[in-house]
Amino acid sequence: MFSTDDLCSLRWDPVSEKVEVIDQTLLPHALRWCHLDSLQAFCHAISTMQVRGAPLIGITAAFGLAHALSEDASDEHLARAAATLLATRPTAVNLRWALEEIRVAVRHLAPAERAGAALEKACALREEDIANCERIGDNGLQLLRALPTGDRLNVMTHCNAGWLAAIQWGTALAPVYKAHAAGLPVHVWVSETRPRNQGTNLTAWELQRAGVPCTIVADNSCGQLMRQGRVDCVIVGSDRTAANGDVCNKVGTYLKALAAQASSIPFYVALPESTIDWDCPDGEQIPIEERDAAEVLSIAGLDAGGELLEVNLAAAHSQALNPAFDVTPSWLVQSLVTEHGNFAASEEGLQKLRAVATGA
Ligand code: MRU
């Protein structure tokens, strides 16, 4: 489905040695690539959400650290650049994981060898992410095939956990792409995901490009759609999964999980192992990013003349609070869909995953 000529969210050109990312703040209205050529540009891309989504944040940071080492490969600069990248966004643990992967790959090398080794590792992590997401797709497809459905297989998702959030395939959307390719009559309910509208702006855009039928719905309509029997399952991604199976994902995920439980609809979370924080015992310990209140108080879109416009929604001086993520307790999650297989969202389930991953 994703040939090498197809779009991916981050491309690396070994000839020009350029890292380019799609500027996701401009989607769905414009598809523009952005060349990242300094540590500052990498940090800016992550913190302003030109790139976003847990796996993509991690891979971008890996290339960012490799770039920093090409300018100065000393221990001090390695530590400083890693700390600067780590501070860009707090919740997605893939960021910390990817920086650590690079650090481990270079720490015993002489400074002259570090930049090359870091770049090689960043490229390997990018390739691994693609392979892992495709495996998540295959494992999730098994769950979709087992669902009792009518003439349409109605999957609901929240935020964007498609290829825009990873490199290719995505996590939550990988099973959807696999199902579509396998000829299953899949249709996706895309919840808009206020305040930044990743569902409307990104998920609907990438599903449409792939020819997967989808319908955008207001976040608040999702519970009613479930009660009416119009949803066969919910699949979301994760920014950090605690060792007990609690899942942190885009704010609004928890409400969907509650509604799914009340309507006996399976609620699946798709994630690569790099999203598991083994040091975090439960969801209460996960740092929740709080973003600018302006995101709640305003909205952006095209005006009648096709110009991008941001407008205020609330009365002047209104107060707003903007937590960007929430925690869904493990007991609301039917299954964790990973590159290693499908596991119970529990400490035991994650230990089984670890055993499979390490071949123990
Ligand atoms: O704030 P964002 O857009 O980075 O949040 C992204 C999400 O919450 C995704 O669901 C999550 O990262 C999983 S991505 C495969």
Short mmCIF file of C-alpha atoms in Angstrom, two decimals, residues 151-348:
data_model
loop_
_atom_site.label_atom_id
_atom_site.label_comp_id
_atom_site.label_asym_id
_atom_site.label_seq_id
_atom_site.Cartn_x
_atom_site.Cartn_y
_atom_site.Cartn_z
CA ASP A 151 -22.53 -4.44 5.47
CA ARG A 152 -20.09 -1.88 6.76
CA LEU A 153 -17.27 -2.19 9.30
CA ASN A 154 -17.51 1.02 11.32
CA VAL A 155 -14.31 1.95 13.11
CA MET A 156 -14.15 5.06 15.27
CA THR A 157 -10.87 6.86 15.90
CA HIS A 158 -9.73 9.98 17.72
CA CYS A 159 -6.96 12.47 16.95
CA ASN A 160 -4.51 11.34 14.27
CA ALA A 161 -2.65 8.07 14.67
CA GLY A 162 -2.14 7.46 10.95
CA TRP A 163 0.95 7.77 8.79
CA LEU A 164 1.17 11.48 9.53
CA ALA A 165 1.80 10.57 13.17
CA ALA A 166 4.38 7.88 12.37
CA ILE A 167 6.45 7.57 9.18
CA GLN A 168 4.14 5.31 7.18
CA TRP A 169 1.01 3.25 8.01
CA GLY A 170 0.47 4.80 11.46
CA THR A 171 -0.64 2.90 14.55
CA ALA A 172 -4.43 3.09 14.95
CA LEU A 173 -4.96 3.58 11.22
CA ALA A 174 -2.61 0.78 10.12
CA PRO A 175 -5.30 -1.92 10.70
CA VAL A 176 -7.77 0.27 8.81
CA TYR A 177 -5.44 0.55 5.80
CA LYS A 178 -4.83 -3.20 5.93
CA ALA A 179 -8.58 -3.88 6.12
CA HIS A 180 -9.26 -1.58 3.19
CA ALA A 181 -6.53 -3.25 1.13
CA ALA A 182 -7.96 -6.67 2.03
CA GLY A 183 -11.36 -5.63 0.66
CA LEU A 184 -13.21 -5.29 3.97
CA PRO A 185 -15.96 -2.64 3.74
CA VAL A 186 -14.31 -0.41 6.33
CA HIS A 187 -15.63 3.06 7.14
CA VAL A 188 -14.09 5.39 9.73
CA TRP A 189 -15.85 7.78 12.08
CA VAL A 190 -13.28 10.55 12.51
CA SER A 191 -13.82 12.58 15.65
CA GLU A 192 -12.75 16.15 15.03
CA THR A 193 -10.45 16.37 18.10
CA ARG A 194 -10.85 19.87 19.43
CA PRO A 195 -9.02 22.06 20.10
CA ARG A 196 -6.41 21.44 17.36
CA ASN A 197 -8.68 19.34 15.17
CA GLN A 198 -6.19 16.64 14.25
CA GLY A 199 -9.15 14.41 13.28
CA THR A 200 -10.65 16.90 10.84
CA ASN A 201 -7.37 18.31 9.55
CA LEU A 202 -5.15 15.24 9.39
CA THR A 203 -7.00 11.92 9.79
CA ALA A 204 -9.79 12.73 7.33
CA TRP A 205 -7.19 14.10 4.88
CA GLU A 206 -5.00 11.02 4.91
CA LEU A 207 -7.95 8.58 4.79
CA GLN A 208 -9.40 10.44 1.81
CA ARG A 209 -6.06 10.30 0.00
CA ALA A 210 -6.04 6.53 0.51
CA GLY A 211 -9.64 6.18 -0.67
CA VAL A 212 -10.91 4.93 2.70
CA PRO A 213 -14.52 6.06 3.30
CA CYS A 214 -14.72 8.28 6.36
CA THR A 215 -17.05 10.74 8.04
CA ILE A 216 -16.00 13.58 10.33
CA VAL A 217 -18.13 13.88 13.47
CA ALA A 218 -18.11 16.37 16.32
CA ASP A 219 -16.31 14.97 19.37
CA ASN A 220 -19.50 15.24 21.37
CA SER A 221 -21.51 13.03 19.01
CA CYS A 222 -19.39 9.92 19.49
CA GLY A 223 -21.24 8.53 22.54
CA GLN A 224 -24.56 8.79 20.76
CA LEU A 225 -23.21 7.00 17.66
CA MET A 226 -22.05 4.17 19.90
CA ARG A 227 -25.43 3.92 21.67
CA GLN A 228 -27.14 3.71 18.30
CA GLY A 229 -25.04 0.66 17.31
CA ARG A 230 -23.27 2.56 14.53
CA VAL A 231 -19.77 1.81 15.79
CA ASP A 232 -18.20 -1.69 15.68
CA CYS A 233 -14.99 -0.79 17.49
CA VAL A 234 -12.85 2.14 18.56
CA ILE A 235 -9.11 2.22 17.78
CA VAL A 236 -6.82 4.96 19.03
CA GLY A 237 -3.06 5.43 19.40
CA SER A 238 -1.04 6.18 22.51
CA ASP A 239 1.56 8.73 23.54
CA ARG A 240 2.67 6.82 26.60
CA THR A 241 1.51 3.51 28.00
CA ALA A 242 2.30 2.79 31.65
CA ALA A 243 3.63 -0.57 32.86
CA ASN A 244 0.16 -1.48 34.22
CA GLY A 245 -1.52 -0.91 30.82
CA ASP A 246 -2.98 2.55 31.49
CA VAL A 247 -2.91 4.54 28.27
CA CYS A 248 -2.27 8.24 27.77
CA ASN A 249 -3.53 9.64 24.47
CA LYS A 250 -5.11 12.80 23.03
CA VAL A 251 -7.59 14.46 25.37
CA GLY A 252 -11.06 13.03 24.74
CA THR A 253 -9.83 9.44 24.44
CA TYR A 254 -10.99 8.62 27.98
CA LEU A 255 -14.56 9.74 27.28
CA LYS A 256 -14.66 7.51 24.20
CA ALA A 257 -13.39 4.56 26.21
CA LEU A 258 -16.12 5.11 28.82
CA ALA A 259 -18.80 5.34 26.17
CA ALA A 260 -17.46 2.22 24.42
CA GLN A 261 -17.56 0.29 27.69
CA ALA A 262 -21.14 1.41 28.35
CA SER A 263 -22.18 0.19 24.89
CA SER A 264 -20.09 -3.04 25.01
CA ILE A 265 -17.98 -1.91 22.05
CA PRO A 266 -14.35 -3.10 21.93
CA PHE A 267 -11.85 -0.33 22.59
CA TYR A 268 -8.40 -1.06 21.12
CA VAL A 269 -5.17 0.87 21.54
CA ALA A 270 -2.50 0.47 18.85
CA LEU A 271 1.10 1.27 19.75
CA PRO A 272 4.70 0.30 19.08
CA GLU A 273 6.77 -0.98 22.01
CA SER A 274 8.65 2.35 21.98
CA THR A 275 5.49 3.97 23.41
CA ILE A 276 5.64 1.86 26.58
CA ASP A 277 7.21 3.58 29.56
CA TRP A 278 8.44 0.62 31.62
CA ASP A 279 9.55 3.00 34.38
CA CYS A 280 6.08 4.44 34.80
CA PRO A 281 3.96 2.24 37.13
CA ASP A 282 0.56 3.73 36.24
CA GLY A 283 -1.18 6.47 34.29
CA GLU A 284 -1.24 8.90 37.22
CA GLN A 285 2.53 9.39 36.86
CA ILE A 286 2.37 10.43 33.19
CA PRO A 287 3.12 14.13 32.57
CA ILE A 288 0.18 15.72 30.77
CA GLU A 289 1.11 18.55 28.42
CA GLU A 290 -0.82 21.75 29.01
CA ARG A 291 -0.93 23.89 25.88
CA ASP A 292 -1.78 27.51 25.22
CA ALA A 293 -5.33 28.51 26.14
CA ALA A 294 -5.52 30.34 22.79
CA GLU A 295 -5.97 26.93 21.09
CA VAL A 296 -9.31 26.54 22.90
CA LEU A 297 -10.40 30.14 22.43
CA SER A 298 -9.78 30.33 18.67
CA ILE A 299 -10.05 28.29 15.51
CA ALA A 300 -8.25 28.38 12.16
CA GLY A 301 -9.51 27.66 8.65
CA LEU A 302 -9.84 29.11 5.16
CA ASP A 303 -11.94 32.20 4.55
CA ALA A 304 -14.22 32.56 1.49
CA GLY A 305 -11.24 33.77 -0.55
CA GLY A 306 -9.16 30.74 0.37
CA GLU A 307 -6.90 32.61 2.80
CA LEU A 308 -5.88 30.92 6.06
CA LEU A 309 -7.53 32.76 8.91
CA GLU A 310 -7.62 32.39 12.68
CA VAL A 311 -10.70 33.71 14.46
CA ASN A 312 -11.59 34.19 18.12
CA LEU A 313 -14.49 32.08 19.41
CA ALA A 314 -14.95 33.39 22.93
CA ALA A 315 -15.66 36.75 24.49
CA ALA A 316 -12.59 38.89 25.08
CA HIS A 317 -10.68 38.02 28.30
CA SER A 318 -12.28 34.55 28.55
CA GLN A 319 -10.25 32.02 30.54
CA ALA A 320 -9.55 28.55 29.15
CA LEU A 321 -7.64 25.46 30.22
CA ASN A 322 -6.00 23.24 27.60
CA PRO A 323 -4.73 19.83 28.79
CA ALA A 324 -3.64 18.10 25.59
CA PHE A 325 -3.86 14.47 26.77
CA ASP A 326 -5.82 12.27 29.15
CA VAL A 327 -5.37 8.86 30.75
CA THR A 328 -7.60 5.89 29.99
CA PRO A 329 -7.37 3.27 32.73
CA SER A 330 -6.35 -0.19 31.55
CA TRP A 331 -9.67 -1.81 32.51
CA LEU A 332 -11.38 0.14 29.73
CA VAL A 333 -8.98 -1.19 27.08
CA GLN A 334 -9.90 -4.46 25.35
CA SER A 335 -6.53 -5.08 23.78
CA LEU A 336 -3.16 -3.46 23.09
CA VAL A 337 -2.32 -3.96 19.43
CA THR A 338 1.46 -3.97 18.95
CA GLU A 339 4.13 -5.10 16.50
CA HIS A 340 4.69 -8.14 18.75
CA GLY A 341 1.03 -9.23 18.78
CA ASN A 342 -2.15 -8.33 20.68
CA PHE A 343 -1.94 -8.27 24.47
CA ALA A 344 -4.16 -7.60 27.48
CA ALA A 345 -3.83 -4.07 28.84
CA SER A 346 -2.42 -5.13 32.21
CA GLU A 347 0.89 -5.67 33.92
CA GLU A 348 0.71 -9.38 32.98
#
